[in-house]
Coordinates of C-alpha atoms and ligand atoms in Angstrom, one line a residue:
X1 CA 25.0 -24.5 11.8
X2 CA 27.6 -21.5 12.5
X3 CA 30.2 -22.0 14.7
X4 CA 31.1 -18.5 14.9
X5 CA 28.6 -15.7 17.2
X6 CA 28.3 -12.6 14.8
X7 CA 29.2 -9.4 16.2
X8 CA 26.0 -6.9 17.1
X9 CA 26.1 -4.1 14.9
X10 CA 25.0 -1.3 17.5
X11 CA 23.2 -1.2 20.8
X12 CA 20.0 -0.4 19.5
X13 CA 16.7 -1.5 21.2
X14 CA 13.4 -1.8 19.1
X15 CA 10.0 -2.5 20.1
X16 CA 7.2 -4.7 18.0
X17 CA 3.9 -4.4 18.6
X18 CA 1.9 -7.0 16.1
X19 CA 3.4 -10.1 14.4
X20 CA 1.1 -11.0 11.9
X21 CA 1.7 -11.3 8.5
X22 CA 2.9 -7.5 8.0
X23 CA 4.6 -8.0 11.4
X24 CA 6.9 -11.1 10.9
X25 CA 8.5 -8.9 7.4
X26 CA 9.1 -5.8 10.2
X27 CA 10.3 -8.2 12.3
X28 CA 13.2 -9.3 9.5
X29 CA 14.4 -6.3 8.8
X30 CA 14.7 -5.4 12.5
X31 CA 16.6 -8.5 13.3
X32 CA 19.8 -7.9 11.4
X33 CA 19.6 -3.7 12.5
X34 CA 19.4 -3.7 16.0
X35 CA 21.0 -5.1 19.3
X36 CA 17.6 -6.2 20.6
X37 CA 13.6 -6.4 19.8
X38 CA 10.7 -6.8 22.0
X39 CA 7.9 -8.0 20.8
X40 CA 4.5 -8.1 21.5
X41 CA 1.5 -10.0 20.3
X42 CA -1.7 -11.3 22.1
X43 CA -0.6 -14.6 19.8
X44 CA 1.4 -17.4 21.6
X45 CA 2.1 -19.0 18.4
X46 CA 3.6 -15.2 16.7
X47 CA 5.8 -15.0 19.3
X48 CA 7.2 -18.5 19.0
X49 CA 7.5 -17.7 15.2
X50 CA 9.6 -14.6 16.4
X51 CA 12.4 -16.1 18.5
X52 CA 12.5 -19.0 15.9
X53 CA 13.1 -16.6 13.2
X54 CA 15.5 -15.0 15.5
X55 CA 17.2 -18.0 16.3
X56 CA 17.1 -19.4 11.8
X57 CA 19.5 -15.8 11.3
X58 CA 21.7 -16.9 13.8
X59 CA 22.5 -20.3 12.7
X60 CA 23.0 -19.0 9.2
X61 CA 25.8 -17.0 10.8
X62 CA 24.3 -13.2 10.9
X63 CA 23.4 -11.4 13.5
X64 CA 20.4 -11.5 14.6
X65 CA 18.2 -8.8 17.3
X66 CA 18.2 -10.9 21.2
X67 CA 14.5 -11.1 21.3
X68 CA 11.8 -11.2 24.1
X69 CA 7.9 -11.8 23.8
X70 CA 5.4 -10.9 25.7
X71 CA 1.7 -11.2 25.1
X72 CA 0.8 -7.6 26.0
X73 CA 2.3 -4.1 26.3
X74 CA 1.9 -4.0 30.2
X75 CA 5.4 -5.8 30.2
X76 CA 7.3 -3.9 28.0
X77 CA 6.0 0.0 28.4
X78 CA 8.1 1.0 31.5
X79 CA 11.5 -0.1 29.3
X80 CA 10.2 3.2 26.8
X81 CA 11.9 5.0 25.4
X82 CA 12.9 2.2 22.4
X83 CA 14.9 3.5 19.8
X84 CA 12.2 2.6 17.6
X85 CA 8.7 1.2 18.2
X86 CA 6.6 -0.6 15.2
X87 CA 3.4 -0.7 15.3
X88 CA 1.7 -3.6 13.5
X89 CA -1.0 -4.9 15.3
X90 CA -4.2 -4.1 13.6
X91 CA -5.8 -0.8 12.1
X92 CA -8.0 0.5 14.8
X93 CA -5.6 -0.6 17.4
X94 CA -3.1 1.8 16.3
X95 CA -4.2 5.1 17.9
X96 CA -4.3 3.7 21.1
X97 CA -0.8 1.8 21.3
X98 CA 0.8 4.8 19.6
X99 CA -0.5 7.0 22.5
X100 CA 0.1 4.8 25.1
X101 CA 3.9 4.5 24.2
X102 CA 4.0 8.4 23.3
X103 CA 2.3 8.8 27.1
X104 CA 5.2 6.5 28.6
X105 CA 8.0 8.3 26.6
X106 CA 8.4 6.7 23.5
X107 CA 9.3 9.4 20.5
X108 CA 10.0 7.2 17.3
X109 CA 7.5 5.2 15.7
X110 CA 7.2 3.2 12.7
X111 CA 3.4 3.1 11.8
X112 CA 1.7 0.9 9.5
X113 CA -0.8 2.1 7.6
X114 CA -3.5 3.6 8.4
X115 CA -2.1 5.7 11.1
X116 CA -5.0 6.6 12.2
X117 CA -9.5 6.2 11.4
X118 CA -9.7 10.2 11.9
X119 CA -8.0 13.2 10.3
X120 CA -7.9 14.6 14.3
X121 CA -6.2 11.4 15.9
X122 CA -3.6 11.4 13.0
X123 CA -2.8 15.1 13.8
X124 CA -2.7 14.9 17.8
X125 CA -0.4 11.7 17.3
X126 CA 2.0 13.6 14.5
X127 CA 1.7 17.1 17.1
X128 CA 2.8 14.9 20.1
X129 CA 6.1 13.0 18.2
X130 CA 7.1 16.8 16.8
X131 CA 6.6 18.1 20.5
X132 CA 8.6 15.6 21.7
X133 CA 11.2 15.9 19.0
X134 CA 10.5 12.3 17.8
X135 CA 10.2 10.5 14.2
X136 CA 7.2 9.3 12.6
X137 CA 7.6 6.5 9.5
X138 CA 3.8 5.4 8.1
X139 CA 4.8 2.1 6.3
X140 CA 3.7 2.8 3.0
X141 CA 6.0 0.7 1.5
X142 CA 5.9 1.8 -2.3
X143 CA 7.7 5.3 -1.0
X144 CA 10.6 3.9 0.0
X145 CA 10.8 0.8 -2.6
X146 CA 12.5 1.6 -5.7
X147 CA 9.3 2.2 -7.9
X148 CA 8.9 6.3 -7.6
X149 CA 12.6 7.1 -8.5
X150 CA 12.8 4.4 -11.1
X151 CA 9.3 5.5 -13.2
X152 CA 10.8 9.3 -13.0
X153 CA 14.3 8.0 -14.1
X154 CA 13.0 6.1 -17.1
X155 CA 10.4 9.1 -18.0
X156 CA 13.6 11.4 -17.9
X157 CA 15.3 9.0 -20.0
X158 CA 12.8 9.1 -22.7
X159 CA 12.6 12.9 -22.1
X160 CA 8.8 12.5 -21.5
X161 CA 8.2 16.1 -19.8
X162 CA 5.7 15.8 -16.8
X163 CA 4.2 13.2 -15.3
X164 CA 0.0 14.4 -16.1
X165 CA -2.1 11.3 -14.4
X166 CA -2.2 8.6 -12.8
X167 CA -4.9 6.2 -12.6
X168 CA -6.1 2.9 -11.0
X169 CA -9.1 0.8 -12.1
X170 CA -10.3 -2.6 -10.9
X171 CA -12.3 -4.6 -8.5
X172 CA -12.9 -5.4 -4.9
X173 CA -9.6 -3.9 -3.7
X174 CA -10.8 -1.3 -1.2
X175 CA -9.9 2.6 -1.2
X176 CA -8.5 2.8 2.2
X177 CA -6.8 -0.8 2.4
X178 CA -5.0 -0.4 -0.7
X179 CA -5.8 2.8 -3.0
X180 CA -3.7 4.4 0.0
X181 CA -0.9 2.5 -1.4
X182 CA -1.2 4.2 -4.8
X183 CA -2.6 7.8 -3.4
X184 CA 0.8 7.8 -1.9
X185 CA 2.7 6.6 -4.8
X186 CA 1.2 9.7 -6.6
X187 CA 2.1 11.8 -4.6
X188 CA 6.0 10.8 -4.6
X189 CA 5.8 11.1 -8.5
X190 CA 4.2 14.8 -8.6
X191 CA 6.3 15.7 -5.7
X192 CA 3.5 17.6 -4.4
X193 CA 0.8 17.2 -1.8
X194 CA -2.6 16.9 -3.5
X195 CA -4.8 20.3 -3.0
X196 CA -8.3 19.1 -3.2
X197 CA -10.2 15.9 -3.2
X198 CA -13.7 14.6 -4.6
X199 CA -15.6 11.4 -4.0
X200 CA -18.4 8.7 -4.2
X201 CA -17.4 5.7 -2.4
X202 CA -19.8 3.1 -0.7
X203 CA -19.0 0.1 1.5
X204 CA -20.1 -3.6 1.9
X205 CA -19.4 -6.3 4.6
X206 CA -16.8 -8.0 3.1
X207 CA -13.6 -6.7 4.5
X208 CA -11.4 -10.3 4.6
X209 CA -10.0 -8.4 8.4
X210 CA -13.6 -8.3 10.4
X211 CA -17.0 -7.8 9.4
X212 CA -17.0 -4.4 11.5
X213 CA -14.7 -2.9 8.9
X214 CA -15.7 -1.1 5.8
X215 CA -14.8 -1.7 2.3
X216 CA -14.8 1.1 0.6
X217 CA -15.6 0.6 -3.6
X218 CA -16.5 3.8 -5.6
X219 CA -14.1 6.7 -7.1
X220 CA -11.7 9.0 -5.4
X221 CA -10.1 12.0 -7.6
X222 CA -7.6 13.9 -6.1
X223 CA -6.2 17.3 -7.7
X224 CA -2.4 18.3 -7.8
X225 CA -1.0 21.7 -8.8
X226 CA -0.8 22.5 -12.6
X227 CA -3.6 20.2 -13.2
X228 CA -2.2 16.9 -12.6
X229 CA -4.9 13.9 -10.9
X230 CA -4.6 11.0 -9.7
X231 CA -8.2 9.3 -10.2
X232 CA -9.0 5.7 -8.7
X233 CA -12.3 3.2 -9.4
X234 CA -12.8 0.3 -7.1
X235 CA -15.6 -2.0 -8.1
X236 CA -17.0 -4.5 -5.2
X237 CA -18.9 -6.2 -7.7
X238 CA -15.4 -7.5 -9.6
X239 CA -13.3 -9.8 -8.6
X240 CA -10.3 -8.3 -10.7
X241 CA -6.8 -7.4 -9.4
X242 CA -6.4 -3.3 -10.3
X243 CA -5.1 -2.2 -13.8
X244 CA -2.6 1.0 -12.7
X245 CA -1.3 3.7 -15.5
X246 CA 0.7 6.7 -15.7
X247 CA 0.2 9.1 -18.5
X248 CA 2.9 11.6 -20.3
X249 CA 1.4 13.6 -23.2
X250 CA 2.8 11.6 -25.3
X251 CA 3.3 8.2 -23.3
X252 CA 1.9 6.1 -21.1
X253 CA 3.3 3.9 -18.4
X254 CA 1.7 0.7 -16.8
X255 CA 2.3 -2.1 -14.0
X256 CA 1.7 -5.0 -15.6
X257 CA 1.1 -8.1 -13.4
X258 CA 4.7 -9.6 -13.6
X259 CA 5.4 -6.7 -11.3
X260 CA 7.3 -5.0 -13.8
X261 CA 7.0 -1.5 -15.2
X262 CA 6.5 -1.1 -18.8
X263 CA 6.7 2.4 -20.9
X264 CA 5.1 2.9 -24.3
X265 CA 5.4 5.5 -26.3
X266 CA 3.1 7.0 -29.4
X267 CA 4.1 7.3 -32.8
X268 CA 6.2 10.4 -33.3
X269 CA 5.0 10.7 -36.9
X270 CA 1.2 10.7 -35.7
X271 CA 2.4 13.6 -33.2
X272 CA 3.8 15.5 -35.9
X273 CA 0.7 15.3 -38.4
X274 CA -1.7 16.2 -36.2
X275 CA 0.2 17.4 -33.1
X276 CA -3.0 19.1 -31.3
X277 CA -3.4 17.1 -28.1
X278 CA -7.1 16.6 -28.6
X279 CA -5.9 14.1 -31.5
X280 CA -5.5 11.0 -29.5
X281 CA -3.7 8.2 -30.8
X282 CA -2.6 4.7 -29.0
X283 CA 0.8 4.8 -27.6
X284 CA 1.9 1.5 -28.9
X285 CA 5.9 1.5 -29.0
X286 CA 7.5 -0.3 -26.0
X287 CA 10.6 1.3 -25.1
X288 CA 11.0 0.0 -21.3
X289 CA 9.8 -2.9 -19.5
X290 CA 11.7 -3.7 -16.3
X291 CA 11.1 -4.6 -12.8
X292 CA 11.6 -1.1 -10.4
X293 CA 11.0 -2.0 -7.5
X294 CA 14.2 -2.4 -5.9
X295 CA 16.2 0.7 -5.2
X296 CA 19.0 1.5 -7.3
X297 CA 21.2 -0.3 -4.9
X298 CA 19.1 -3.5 -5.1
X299 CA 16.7 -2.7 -1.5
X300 CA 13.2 -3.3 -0.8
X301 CA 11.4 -0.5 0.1
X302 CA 11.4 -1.8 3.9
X303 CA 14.7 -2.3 3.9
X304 CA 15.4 0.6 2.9
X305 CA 12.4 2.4 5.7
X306 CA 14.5 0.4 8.1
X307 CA 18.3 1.6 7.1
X308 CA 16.6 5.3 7.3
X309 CA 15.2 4.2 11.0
X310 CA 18.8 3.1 12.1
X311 CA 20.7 6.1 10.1
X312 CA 18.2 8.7 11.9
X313 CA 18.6 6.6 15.4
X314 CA 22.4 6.6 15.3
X315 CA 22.9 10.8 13.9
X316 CA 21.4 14.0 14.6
X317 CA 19.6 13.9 11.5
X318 CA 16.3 16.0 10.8
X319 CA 13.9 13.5 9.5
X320 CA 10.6 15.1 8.3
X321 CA 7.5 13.3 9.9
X322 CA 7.1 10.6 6.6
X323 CA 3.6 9.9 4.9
X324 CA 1.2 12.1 7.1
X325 CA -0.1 14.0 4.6
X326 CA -1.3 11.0 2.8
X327 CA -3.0 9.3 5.9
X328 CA -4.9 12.1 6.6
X329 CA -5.8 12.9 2.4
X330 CA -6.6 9.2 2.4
X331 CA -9.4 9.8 5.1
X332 CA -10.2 13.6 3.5
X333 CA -12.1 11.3 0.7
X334 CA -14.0 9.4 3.3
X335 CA -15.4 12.9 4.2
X336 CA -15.7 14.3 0.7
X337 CA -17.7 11.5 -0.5
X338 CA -20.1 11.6 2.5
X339 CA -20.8 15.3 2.7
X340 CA -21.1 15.3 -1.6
X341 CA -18.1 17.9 -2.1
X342 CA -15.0 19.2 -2.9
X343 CA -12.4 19.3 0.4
X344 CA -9.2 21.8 -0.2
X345 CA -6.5 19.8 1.3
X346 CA -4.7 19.6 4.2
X347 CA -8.9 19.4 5.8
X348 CA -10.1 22.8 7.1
X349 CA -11.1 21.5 10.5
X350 CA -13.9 24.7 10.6
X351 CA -15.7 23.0 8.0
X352 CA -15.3 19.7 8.1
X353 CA -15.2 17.6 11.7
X354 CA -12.2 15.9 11.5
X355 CA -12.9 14.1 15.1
X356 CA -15.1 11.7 13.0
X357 CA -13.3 8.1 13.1
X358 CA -14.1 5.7 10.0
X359 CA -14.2 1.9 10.0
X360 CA -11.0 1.3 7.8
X361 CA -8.0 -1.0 8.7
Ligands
NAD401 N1 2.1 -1.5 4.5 C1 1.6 -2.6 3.9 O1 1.9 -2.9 2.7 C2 0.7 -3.5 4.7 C3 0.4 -4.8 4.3 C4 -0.4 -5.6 5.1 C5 -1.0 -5.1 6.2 N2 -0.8 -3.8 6.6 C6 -1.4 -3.2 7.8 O2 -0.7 -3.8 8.9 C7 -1.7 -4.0 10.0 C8 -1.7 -5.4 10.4 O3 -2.1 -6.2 9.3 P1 -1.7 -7.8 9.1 O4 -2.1 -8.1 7.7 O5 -0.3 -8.0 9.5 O6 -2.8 -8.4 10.1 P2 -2.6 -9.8 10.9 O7 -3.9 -10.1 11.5 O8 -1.9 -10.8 10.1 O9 -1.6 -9.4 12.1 C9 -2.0 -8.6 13.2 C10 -1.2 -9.2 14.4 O10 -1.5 -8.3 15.5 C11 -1.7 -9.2 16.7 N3 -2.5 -8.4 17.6 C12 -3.8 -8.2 17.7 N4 -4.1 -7.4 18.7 C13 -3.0 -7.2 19.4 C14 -2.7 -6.4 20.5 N5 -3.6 -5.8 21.3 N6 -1.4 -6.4 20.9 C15 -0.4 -7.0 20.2 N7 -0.7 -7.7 19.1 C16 -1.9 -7.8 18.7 C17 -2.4 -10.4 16.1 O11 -2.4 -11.5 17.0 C18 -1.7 -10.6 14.8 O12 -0.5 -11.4 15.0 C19 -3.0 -3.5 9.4 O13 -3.2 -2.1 9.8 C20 -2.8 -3.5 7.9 O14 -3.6 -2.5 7.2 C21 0.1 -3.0 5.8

């Protein structure tokens, strides 16, 4: 036990709605950041969780957030504006606590995903924090982890030109729940918002959250500017964990399941016989493997969303509205697949009604 109190780092206050298993890692990375959390959860035994964590950083000698519970938001709305509120509780319950705060004054939000179940809700709740001059953060971790930099530093090394594909195959893993994930990673790597969107997806009741909630299997291909996809299968017949690759015209990259990256390159004296690109051949050569998912400076990608949070809170830094786009392309595919065509994307709301809400979390 630590003799010594450590000193607070700033007077920051945050607010935590949700401490559930997503919750409690928020929770960690507020603790060391900020001067004090609130936190909310309808859970007696989250909240005693929270101030023990609290109270394990401070006996190591850190600093850790004061922290307060309370089992609903009742208690803790009139003390809005928080420099930062998280919302973690879950999915459908998003919508509402996000407008409730942004109703009682609150302007910065950390969101987990999704943001919203409609294309409208996640556009009234971005219009509101931009009206009030507020910050939007949709916790889609792989963004701000180390993996997008790293895969275009490694293809730069090997001078692999662009980035063409990415794809994602595999079992019951659920196109909203967790292709979002990889949508999003996609889109960091082409540096470009996808401009249209196909589908086929169909849903059983097996979502592991509620029965209520879909479970989305099927195929979502999503178009990028000078031809580039990103394509991904779901299968809720398998019970196999997703195989994800990234192709080069010459080289393909792939997660393998020790988490790490690896790079493979094909036979340079294959290209040059028979360099046409319609003569495939294996690309075999391993020139990387390596684990990328810490930033460059050794962060996870929520410590690093949460050093962003406190940099924007303490300057007068511009911070664009983060991961929007991809909540609302994410929910595009929903309505591709059910009206059987192509959307252009961002979702012309004269075609397609975006007040729809779907059963995702
Ligand atoms: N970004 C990611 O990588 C990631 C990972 C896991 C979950 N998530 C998302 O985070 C959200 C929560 O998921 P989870 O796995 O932590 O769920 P969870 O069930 O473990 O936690 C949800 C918590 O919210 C609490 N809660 C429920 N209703 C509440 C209310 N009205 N007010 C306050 N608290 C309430 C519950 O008691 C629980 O502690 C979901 O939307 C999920 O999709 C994101």
């Amino acid at each position: 036990m630590s003799s010594t109190v450590a000193e607070a780092p700033n007077q920051l206050t945050a607010l935590l709605v949700g401490c559930g298993s997503i919750g409690k890692k928020h929770l960690q990375e507020i603790l060391p950041k900020f001067y004090s959390v609130a936190v909310v959860d309808i859970n007696e035994e989250a909240l005693a969780w929270a101030k023990a964590e609290a109270e394990r950083v401070r006996e190591t000698g850190a600093w850790a957030a004061h922290v307060t519970t309370s089992t609903t938001l009742d208690d803790v709305v009139e003390y809005a504006p928080y420099d930062i509120a998280t919302i973690a509780n879950w999915g459908p319950d998003h919508v509402p606590t996000t407008r409730r705060l942004q109703s009682a004054g609150q302007k910065n939000f950390v969101v987990e995903k999704p943001l919203s179940d409609s294309i409208a809700d996640a556009r009234d709740i971005l219009g509101e924090v931009e009206r009030a001059g507020g910050k939007l953060w949709i916790n889609l971790t792989r963004r701000f982890s180390g993996l997008p930099a790293g895969i275009l530093r490694v293809a730069a090394e090997h001078k692999l030109g662009e980035l063409v594909g990415v794809t994602v195959t595999g079992g019951a893993r659920c196109i909203a729940t967790n292709g979002i994930h990889y949508l999003d990673l996609a889109t960091c790597l082409f540096g470009a918002e996808p401009e249209s969107v196909t589908a086929d997806l169909a849903t059983q009741n097996i979502n592991p959250r509620h029965e209520s909630l879909a479970f989305y299997e099927g195929s979502v291909n999503y178009n990028y500017s000078g031809g580039r996809r990103f394509n991904c299968v779901f299968l809720n017949g398998s019970a196999v964990t997703e195989n994800v690759r990234f192709y080069w015209r010459d080289a393909e990259g792939e997660m393998l399941p020790t988490g790490e990256f690896a790079l493979r390159l094909r036979n340079p004296e294959e290209i040059a016989q028979y360099p046409a690109v319609t003569r495939t051949g294996y690309a075999q050569n391993e020139v990387f493997r390596g684990n990328l998912w810490l930033t460059e400076d050794g962060r996870t990608g929520m410590t690093a969303l949460y050093d962003a949070v406190v940099s924007a809170a303490t300057s007068s830094e511009h911070v664009e509205v983060v991961g929007s786009r991809t909540a609302e392309d994410l929910l595009a595919a929903l309505h591709a697949s059910e009206l059987g065509q192509r959307l252009s994307l961002p979702v012309d709301d004269s075609k397609v009604d975006i007040t729809k809400h779907w059963s995702i979390s």
